[in-house]
mmCIF file of C-alpha atoms and ligand atoms in Angstrom:
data_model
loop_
_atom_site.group_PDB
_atom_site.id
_atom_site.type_symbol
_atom_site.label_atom_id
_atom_site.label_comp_id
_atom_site.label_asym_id
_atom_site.label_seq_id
_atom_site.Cartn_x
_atom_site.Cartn_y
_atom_site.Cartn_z
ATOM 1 C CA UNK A 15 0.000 0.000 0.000
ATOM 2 C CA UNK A 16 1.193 4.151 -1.004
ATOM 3 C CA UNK A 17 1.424 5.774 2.044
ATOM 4 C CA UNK A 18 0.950 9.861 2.749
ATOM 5 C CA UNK A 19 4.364 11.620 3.457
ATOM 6 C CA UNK A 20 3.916 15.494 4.829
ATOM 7 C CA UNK A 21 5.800 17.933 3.029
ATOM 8 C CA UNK A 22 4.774 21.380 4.046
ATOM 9 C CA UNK A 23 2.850 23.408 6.967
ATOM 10 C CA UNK A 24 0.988 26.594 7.001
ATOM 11 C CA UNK A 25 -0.619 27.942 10.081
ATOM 12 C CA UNK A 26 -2.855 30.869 10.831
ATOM 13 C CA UNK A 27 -4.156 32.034 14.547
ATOM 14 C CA UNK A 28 -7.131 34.485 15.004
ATOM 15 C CA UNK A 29 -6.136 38.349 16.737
ATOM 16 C CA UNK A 30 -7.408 38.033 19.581
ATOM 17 C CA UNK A 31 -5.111 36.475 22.502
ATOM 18 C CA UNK A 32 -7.425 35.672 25.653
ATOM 19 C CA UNK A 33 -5.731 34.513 28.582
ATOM 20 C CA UNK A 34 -6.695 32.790 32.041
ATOM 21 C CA UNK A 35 -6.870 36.120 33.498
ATOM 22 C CA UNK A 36 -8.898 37.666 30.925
ATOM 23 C CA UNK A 37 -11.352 34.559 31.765
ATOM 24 C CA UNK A 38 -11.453 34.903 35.413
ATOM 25 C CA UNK A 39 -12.830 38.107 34.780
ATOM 26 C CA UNK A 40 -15.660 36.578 33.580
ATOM 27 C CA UNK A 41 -16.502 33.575 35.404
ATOM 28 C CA UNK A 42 -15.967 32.621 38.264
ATOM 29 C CA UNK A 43 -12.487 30.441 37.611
ATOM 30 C CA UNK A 44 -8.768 31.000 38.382
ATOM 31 C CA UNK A 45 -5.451 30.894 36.215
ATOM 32 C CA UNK A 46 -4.352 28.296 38.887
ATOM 33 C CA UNK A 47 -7.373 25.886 38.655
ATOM 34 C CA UNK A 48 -7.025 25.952 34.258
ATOM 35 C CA UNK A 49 -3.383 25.354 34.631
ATOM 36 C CA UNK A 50 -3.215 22.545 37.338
ATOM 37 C CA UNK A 51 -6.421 20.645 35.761
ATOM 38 C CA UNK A 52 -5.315 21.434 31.548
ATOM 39 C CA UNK A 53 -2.234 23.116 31.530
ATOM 40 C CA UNK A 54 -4.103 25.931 28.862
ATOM 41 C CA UNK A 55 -2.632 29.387 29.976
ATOM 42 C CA UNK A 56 -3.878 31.397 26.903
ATOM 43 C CA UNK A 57 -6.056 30.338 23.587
ATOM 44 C CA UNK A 58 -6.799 32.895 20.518
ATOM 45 C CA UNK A 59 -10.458 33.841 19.823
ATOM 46 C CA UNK A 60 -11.103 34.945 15.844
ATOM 47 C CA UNK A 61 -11.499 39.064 15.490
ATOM 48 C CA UNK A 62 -14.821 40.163 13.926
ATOM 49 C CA UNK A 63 -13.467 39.838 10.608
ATOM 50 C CA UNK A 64 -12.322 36.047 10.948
ATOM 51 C CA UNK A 65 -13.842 32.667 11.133
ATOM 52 C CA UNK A 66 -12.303 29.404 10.577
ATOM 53 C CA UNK A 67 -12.997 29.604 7.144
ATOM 54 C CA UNK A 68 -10.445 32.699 6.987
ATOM 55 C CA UNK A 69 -7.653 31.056 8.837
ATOM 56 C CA UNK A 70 -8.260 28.261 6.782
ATOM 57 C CA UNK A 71 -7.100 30.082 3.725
ATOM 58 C CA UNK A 72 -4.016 31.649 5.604
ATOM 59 C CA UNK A 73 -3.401 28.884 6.337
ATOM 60 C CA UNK A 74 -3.547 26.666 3.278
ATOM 61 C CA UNK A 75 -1.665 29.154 1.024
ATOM 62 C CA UNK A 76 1.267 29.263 3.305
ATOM 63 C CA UNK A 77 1.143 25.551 3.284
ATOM 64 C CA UNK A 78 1.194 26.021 -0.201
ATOM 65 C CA UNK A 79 4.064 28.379 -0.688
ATOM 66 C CA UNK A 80 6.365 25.596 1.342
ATOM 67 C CA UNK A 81 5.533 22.737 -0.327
ATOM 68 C CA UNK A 82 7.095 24.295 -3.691
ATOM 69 C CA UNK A 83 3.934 22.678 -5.606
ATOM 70 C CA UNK A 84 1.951 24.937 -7.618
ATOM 71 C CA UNK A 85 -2.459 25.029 -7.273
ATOM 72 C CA UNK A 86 -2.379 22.384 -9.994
ATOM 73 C CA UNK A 87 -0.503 19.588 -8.500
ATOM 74 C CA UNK A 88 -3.148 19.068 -5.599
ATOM 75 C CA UNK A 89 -5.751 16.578 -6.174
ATOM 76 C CA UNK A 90 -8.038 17.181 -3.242
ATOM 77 C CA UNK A 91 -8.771 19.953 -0.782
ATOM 78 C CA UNK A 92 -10.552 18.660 2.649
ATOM 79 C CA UNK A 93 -11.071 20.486 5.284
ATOM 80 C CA UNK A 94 -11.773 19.283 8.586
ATOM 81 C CA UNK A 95 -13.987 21.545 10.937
ATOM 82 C CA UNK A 96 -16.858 21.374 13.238
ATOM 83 C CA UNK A 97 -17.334 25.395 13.298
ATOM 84 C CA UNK A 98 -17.350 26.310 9.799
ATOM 85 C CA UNK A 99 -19.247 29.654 9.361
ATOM 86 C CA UNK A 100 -21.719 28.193 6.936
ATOM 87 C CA UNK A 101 -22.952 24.926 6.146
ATOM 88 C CA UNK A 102 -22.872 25.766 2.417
ATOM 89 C CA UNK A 103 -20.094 26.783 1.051
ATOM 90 C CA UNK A 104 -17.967 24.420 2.705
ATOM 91 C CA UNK A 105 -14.835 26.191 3.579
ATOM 92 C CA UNK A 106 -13.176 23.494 1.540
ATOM 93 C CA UNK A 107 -14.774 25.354 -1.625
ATOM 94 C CA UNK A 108 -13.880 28.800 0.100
ATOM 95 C CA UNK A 109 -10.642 27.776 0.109
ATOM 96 C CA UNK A 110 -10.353 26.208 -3.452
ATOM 97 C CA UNK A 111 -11.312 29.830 -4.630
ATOM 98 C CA UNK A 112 -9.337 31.885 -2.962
ATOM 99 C CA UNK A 113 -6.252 29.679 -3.752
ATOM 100 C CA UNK A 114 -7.416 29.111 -7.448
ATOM 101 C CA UNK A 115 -7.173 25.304 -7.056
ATOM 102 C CA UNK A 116 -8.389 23.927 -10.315
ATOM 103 C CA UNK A 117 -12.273 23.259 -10.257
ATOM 104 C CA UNK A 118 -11.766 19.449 -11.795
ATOM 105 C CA UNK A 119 -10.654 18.383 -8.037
ATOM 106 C CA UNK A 120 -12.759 17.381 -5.416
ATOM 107 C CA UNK A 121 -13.333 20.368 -2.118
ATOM 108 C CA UNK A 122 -15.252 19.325 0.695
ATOM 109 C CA UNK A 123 -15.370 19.602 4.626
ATOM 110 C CA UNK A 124 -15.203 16.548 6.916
ATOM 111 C CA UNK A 125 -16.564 16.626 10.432
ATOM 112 C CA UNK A 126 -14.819 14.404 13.179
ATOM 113 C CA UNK A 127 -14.496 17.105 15.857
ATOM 114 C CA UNK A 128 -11.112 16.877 17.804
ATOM 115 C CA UNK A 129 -9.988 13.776 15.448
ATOM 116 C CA UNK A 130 -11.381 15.644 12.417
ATOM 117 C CA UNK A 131 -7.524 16.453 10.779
ATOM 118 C CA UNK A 132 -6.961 12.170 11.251
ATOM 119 C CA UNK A 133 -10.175 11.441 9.339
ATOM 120 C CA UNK A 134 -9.373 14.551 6.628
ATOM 121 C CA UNK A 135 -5.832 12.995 6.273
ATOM 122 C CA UNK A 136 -7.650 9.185 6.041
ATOM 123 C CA UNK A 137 -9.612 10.201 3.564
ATOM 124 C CA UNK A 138 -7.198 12.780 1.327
ATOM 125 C CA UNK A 139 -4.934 9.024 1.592
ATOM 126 C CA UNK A 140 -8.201 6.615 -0.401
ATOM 127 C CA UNK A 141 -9.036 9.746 -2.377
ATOM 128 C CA UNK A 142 -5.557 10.150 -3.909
ATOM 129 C CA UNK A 143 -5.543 6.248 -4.882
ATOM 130 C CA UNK A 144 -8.968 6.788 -6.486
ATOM 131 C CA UNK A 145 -8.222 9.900 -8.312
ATOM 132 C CA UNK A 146 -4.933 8.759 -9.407
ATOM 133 C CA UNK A 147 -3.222 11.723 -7.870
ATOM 134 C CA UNK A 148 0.076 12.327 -5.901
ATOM 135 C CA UNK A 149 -1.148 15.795 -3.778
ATOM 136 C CA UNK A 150 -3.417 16.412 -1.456
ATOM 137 C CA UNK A 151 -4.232 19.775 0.519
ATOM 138 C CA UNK A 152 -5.138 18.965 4.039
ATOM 139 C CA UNK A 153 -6.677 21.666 6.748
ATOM 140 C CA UNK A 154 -8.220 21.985 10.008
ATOM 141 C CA UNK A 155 -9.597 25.034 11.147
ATOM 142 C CA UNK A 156 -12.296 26.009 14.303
ATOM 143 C CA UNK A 157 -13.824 29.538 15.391
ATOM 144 C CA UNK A 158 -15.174 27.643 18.781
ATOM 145 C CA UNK A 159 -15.211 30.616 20.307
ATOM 146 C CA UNK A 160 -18.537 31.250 18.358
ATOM 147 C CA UNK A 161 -19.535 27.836 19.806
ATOM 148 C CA UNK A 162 -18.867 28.526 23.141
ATOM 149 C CA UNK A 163 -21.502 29.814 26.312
ATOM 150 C CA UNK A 164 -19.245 32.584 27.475
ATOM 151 C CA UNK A 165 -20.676 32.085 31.134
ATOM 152 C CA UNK A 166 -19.563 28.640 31.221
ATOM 153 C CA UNK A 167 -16.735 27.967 33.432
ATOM 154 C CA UNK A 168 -16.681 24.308 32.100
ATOM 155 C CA UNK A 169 -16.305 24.812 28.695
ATOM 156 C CA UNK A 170 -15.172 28.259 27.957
ATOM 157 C CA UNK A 171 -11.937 28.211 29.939
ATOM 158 C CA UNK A 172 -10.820 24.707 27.601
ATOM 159 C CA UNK A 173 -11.224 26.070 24.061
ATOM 160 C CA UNK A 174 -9.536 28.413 21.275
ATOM 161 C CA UNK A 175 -9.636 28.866 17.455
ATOM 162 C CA UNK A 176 -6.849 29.010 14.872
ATOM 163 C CA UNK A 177 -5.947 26.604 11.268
ATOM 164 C CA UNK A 178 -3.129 24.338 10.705
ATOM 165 C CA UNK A 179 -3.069 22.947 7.194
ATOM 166 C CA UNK A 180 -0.688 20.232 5.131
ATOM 167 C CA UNK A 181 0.162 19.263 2.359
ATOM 168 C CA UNK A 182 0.596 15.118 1.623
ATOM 169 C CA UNK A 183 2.088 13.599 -0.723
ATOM 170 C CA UNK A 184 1.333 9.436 -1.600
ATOM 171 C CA UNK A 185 4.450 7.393 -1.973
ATOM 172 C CA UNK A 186 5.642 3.868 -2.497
ATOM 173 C CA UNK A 187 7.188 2.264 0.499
ATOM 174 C CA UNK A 188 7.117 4.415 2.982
ATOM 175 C CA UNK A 189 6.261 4.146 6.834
ATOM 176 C CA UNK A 190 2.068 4.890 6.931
ATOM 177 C CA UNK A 191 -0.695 3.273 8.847
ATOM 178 C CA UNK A 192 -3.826 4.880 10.132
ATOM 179 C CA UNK A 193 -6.324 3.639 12.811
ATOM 180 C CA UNK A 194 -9.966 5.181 12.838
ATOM 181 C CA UNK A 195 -12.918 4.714 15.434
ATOM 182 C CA UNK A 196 -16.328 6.145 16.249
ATOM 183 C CA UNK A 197 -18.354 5.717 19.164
ATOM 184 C CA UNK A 198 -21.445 7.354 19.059
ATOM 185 C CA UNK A 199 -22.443 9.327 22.297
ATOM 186 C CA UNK A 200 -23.576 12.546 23.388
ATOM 187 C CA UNK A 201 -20.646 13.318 26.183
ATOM 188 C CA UNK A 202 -19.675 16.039 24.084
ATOM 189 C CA UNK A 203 -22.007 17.813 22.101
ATOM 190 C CA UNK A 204 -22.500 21.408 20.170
ATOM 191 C CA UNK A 205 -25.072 22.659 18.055
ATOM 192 C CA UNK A 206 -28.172 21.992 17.633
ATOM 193 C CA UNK A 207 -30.777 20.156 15.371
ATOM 194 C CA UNK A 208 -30.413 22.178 12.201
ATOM 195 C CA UNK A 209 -26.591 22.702 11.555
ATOM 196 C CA UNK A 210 -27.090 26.461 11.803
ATOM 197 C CA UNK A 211 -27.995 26.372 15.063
ATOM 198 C CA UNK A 212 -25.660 27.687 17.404
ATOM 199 C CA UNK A 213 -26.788 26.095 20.855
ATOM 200 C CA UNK A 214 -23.042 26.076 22.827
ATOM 201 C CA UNK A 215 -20.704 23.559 22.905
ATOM 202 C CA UNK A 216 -21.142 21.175 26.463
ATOM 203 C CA UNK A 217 -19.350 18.133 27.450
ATOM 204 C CA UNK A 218 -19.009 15.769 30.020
ATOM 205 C CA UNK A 219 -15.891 16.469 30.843
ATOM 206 C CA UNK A 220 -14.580 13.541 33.449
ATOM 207 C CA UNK A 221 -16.313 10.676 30.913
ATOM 208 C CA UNK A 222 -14.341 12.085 27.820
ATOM 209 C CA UNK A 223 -11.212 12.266 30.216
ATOM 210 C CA UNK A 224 -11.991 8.807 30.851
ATOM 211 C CA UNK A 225 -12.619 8.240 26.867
ATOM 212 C CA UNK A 226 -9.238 9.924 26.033
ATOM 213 C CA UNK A 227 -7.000 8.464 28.401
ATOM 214 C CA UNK A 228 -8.560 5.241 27.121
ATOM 215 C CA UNK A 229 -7.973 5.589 23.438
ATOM 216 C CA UNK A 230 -4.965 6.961 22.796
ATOM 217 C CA UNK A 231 -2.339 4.609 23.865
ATOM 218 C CA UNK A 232 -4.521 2.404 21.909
ATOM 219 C CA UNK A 233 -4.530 4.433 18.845
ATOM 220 C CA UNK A 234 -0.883 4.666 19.056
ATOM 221 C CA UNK A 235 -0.172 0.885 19.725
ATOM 222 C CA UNK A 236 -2.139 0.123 16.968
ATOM 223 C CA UNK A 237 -0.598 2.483 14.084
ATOM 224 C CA UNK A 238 2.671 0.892 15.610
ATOM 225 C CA UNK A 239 1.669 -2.121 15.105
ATOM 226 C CA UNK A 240 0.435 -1.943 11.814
ATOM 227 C CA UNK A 241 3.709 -0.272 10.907
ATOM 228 C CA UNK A 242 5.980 -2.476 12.219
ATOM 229 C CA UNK A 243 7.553 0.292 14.079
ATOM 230 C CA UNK A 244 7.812 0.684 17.827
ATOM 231 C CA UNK A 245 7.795 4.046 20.166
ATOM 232 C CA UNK A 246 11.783 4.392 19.935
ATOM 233 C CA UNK A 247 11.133 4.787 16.137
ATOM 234 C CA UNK A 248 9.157 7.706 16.230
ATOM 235 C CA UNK A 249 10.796 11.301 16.319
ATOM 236 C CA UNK A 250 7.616 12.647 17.441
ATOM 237 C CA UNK A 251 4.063 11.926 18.717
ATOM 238 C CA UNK A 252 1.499 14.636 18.183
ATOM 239 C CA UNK A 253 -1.374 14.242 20.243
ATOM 240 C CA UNK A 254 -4.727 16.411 20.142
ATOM 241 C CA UNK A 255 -3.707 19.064 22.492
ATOM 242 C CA UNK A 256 -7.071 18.890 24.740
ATOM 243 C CA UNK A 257 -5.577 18.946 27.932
ATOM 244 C CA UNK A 258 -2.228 18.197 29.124
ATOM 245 C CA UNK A 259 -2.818 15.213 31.839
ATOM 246 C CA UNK A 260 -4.492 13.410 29.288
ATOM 247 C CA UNK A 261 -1.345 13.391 27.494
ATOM 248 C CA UNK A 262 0.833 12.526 30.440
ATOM 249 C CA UNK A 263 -1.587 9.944 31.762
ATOM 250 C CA UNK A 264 -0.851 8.498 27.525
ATOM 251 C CA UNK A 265 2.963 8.497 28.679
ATOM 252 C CA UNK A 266 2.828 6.808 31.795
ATOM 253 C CA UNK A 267 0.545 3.912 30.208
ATOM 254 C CA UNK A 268 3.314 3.480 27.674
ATOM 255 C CA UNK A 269 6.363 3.858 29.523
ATOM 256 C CA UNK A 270 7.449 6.360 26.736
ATOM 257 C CA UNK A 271 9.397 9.383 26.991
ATOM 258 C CA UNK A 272 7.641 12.490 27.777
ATOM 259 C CA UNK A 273 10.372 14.589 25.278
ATOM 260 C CA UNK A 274 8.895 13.131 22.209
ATOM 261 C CA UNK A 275 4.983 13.943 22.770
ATOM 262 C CA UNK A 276 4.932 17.818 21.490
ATOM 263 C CA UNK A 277 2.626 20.203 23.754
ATOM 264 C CA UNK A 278 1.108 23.480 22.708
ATOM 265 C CA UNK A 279 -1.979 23.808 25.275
ATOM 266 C CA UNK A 280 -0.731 26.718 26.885
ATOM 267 C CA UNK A 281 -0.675 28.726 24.216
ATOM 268 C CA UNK A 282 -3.349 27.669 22.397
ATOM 269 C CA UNK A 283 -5.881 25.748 24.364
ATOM 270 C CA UNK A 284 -8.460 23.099 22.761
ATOM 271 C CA UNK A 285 -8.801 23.610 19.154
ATOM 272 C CA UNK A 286 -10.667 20.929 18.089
ATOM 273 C CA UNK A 287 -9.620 19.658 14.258
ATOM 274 C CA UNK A 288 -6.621 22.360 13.898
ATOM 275 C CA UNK A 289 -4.811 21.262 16.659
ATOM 276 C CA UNK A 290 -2.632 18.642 15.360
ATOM 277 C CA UNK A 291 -1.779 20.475 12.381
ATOM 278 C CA UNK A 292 -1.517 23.806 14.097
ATOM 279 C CA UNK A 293 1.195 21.780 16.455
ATOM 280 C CA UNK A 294 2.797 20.107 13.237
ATOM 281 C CA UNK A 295 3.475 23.799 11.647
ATOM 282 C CA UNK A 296 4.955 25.137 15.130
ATOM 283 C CA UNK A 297 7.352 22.330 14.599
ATOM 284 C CA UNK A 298 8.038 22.624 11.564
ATOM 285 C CA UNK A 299 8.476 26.268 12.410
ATOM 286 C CA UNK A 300 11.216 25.888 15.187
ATOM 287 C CA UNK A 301 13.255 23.045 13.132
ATOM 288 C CA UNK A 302 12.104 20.341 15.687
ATOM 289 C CA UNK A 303 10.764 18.467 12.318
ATOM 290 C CA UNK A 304 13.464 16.941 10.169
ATOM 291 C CA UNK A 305 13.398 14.945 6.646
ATOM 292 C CA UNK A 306 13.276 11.500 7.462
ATOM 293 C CA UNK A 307 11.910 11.936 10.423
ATOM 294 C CA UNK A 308 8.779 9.198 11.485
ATOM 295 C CA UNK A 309 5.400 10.433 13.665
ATOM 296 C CA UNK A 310 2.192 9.556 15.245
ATOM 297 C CA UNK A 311 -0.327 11.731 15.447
ATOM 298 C CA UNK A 312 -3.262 11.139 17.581
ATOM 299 C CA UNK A 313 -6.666 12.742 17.699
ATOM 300 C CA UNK A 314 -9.788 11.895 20.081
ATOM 301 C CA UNK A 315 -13.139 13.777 20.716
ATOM 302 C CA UNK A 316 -16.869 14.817 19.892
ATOM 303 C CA UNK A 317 -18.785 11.716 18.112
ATOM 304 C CA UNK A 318 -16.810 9.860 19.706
ATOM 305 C CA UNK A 319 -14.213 9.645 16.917
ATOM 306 C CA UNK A 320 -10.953 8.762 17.216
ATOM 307 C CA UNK A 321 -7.921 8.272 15.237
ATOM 308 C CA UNK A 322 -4.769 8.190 14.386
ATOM 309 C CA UNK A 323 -1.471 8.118 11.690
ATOM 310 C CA UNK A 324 2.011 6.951 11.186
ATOM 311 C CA UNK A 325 4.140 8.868 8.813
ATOM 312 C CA UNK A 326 6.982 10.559 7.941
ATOM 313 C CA UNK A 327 8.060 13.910 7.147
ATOM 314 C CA UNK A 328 9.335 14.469 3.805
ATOM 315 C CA UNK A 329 9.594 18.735 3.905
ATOM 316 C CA UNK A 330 9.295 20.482 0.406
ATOM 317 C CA UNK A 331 10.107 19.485 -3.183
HETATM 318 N N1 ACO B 3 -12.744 27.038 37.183
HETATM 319 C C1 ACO B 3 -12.898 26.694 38.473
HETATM 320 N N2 ACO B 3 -13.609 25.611 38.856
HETATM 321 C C2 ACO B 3 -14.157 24.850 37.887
HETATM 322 C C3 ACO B 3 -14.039 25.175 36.529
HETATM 323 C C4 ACO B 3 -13.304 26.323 36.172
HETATM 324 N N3 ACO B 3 -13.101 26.716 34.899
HETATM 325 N N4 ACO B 3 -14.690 24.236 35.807
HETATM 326 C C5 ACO B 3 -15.206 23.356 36.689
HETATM 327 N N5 ACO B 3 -14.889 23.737 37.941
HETATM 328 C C6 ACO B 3 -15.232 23.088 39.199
HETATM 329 C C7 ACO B 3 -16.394 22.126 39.063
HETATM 330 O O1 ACO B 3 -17.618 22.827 39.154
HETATM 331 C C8 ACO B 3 -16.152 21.204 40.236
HETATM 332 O O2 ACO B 3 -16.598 21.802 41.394
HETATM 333 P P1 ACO B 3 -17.377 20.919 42.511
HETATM 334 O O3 ACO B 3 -16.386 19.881 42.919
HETATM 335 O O4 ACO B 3 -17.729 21.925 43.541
HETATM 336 O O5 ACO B 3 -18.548 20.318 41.788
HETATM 337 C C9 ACO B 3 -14.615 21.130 40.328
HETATM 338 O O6 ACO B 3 -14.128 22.290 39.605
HETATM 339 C C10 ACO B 3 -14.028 19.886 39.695
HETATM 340 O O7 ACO B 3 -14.594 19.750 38.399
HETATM 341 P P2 ACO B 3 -14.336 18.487 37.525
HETATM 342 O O8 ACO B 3 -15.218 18.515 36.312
HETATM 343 O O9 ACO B 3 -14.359 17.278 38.420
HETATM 344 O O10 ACO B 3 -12.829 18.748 37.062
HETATM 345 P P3 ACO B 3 -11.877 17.758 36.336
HETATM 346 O O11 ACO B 3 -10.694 17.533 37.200
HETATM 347 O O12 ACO B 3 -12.596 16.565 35.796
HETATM 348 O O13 ACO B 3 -11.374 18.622 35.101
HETATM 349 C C11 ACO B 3 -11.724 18.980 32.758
HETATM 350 C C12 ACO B 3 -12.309 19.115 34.145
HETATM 351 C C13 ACO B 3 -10.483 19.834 32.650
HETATM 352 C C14 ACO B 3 -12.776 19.493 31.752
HETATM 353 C C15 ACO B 3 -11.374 17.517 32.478
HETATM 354 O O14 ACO B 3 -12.440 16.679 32.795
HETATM 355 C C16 ACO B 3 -11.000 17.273 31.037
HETATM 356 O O15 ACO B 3 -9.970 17.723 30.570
HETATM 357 N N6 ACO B 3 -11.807 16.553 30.256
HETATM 358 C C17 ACO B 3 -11.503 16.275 28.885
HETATM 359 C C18 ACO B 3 -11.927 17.386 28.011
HETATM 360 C C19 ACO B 3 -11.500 17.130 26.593
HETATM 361 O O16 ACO B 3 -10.435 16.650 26.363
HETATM 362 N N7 ACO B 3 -12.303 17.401 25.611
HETATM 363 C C20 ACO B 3 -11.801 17.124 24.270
HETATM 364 C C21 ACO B 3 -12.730 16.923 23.298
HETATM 365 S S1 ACO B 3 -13.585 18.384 22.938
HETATM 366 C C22 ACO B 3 -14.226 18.269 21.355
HETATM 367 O O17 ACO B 3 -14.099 17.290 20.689
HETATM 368 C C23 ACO B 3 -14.982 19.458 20.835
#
């Protein structure tokens, strides 16, 4: 089987930097008590003038401009979002216009929540094979600070907006395996029965704890697995960046060292599908991503869904 190799980044956070302090100014909460239980010291909210579909674009052309590719090597633009500012256009179309993709390519948005970027990535991998095509344009992108009851202590201390976005290429024998799950349940839920309603995002927060803490040192044991490889192969793991013990509680189950799982929560709090990516363009970013270089990433959330992918990283052509 072809296997995805990621060869660029681009990354794009909103204006407006909100911090625990800001937050305890509005409900009744304390910077101690968000960084002992998440580790989340700050998170960006989107301006009036952005949305996720906005970052997305930032996002995807600067992604673009790395990979050295030009609009007409990519076979398929996904998007992965549960917060896109309308239900039609999908910000996957928004995105293929503003970039001038060509229009004989397939543009759509994927909804998986948190694992959202795993399923996008999953299904830019079949959709490549199909279309015969070597590129795909990846994204994931949230405004859930549009989601979000403001007087909520439970929620609205956990969650932030920004877009991450990649660009994949599919290549003979390389290093690839992905794991996906869903479990359907209400712990977390947002929205309501139309898709334009806007009823805030709630969760029940100790049972998707439990959920999380659960599933991903199974996600990664199984993209191992399936791989061949084993935890001192990987350069880096990339976990949803939901809350800090959950990732910690993911080391201690494995024995693994705590170095090689990447954390961004304090700077950028829960952002649903653009974490991962939005952590995998940081590190790109700061060098800490080299060619050659093998990774898990692991994403877990609203549905449930779960997921997660073995690959390498290639950088641009
Ligand atoms: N500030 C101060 N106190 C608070 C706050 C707050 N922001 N929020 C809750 N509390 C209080 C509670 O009311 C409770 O008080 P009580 O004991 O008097 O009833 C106390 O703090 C403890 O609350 P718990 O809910 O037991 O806190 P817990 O240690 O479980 O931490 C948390 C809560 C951080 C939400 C944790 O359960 C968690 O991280 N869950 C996972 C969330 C997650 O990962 N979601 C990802 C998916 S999201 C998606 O897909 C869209």
């Amino acid at each position: 089987m072809k296997g995805l190799r990621l060869l660029a980044t681009g990354g794009a956070l909103p204006g407006r930097v909100v911090t625990n302090e800001d937050l305890r100014r509005q409900v009744d909460t304390s910077d101690e008590w968000i960084t002992t239980r998440t580790g989340i010291r700050q998170r960006y909210y989107c301006t009036e003038n952005e949305d996720a579909a906005t970052l997305a674009i930032t996002a995807a052309r600067q992604a673009m401009a790395r990979s050295g590719l030009t609009a007409n090597d990519i076979a398929c633009c996904i998007v992965a979002t549960l917060s896109a500012p309308t239900a039609t256009p999908s910000i996957a179309c928004r995105v293929q216009a503003a970039l001038g993709l060509p229009e004989d390519r397939p543009a759509f948005d994927v909804n998986a929540a948190c694992s959202g970027f795993i399923y996008a990535a999953a299904t830019a991998h079949g959709l490549l094979t199909t279309l015969d095509g070597q590129y795909a344009l990846v994204i994931g992108c949230e405004a859930l600070s549009r989601m979000m009851d403001p007087t909520d202590r439970t929620t609205c201390v956990l969650f932030g907006d920004g877009a991450g976005a990649a660009v994949f290429e599919l290549a003979e024998n390389v290093p690839f395996a992905i794991t996906l799950g869903a479990r359907g349940s209400e712990a977390i839920r947002a929205g309501g029965p139309a898709a334009c309603d806007t009823a805030p995002i709630t969760m029940d927060g100790k049972a998707v704890f439990r959920f999380a803490v659960e599933t991903m040192p199974r996600c990664l044991q199984t993209v191992l697995d399936r791989s061949q490889k084993t935890l001192a192969d990987l350069a880096w793991v990339v976990c949803h960046q939901a809350n800090s013990r959950i990732i910690d509680h993911c080391i201690k189950h494995l024995h693994a060292e705590p170095s090689k799982f990447y954390k961004n929560m304090d700077r950028h709090g829960n952002t649903s599908a653009a974490s991962i990516p939005i952590a995998l363009h940081e590190m790109e970013e700061s060098g800490l991503l080299r060619p050659g270089q093998t990774l898990a990433c692991i994403g877990f959330g609203g549905g449930l869904t779960w997921g997660g992918m073995l690959l390498t990283y290639e950088g641009r052509k």
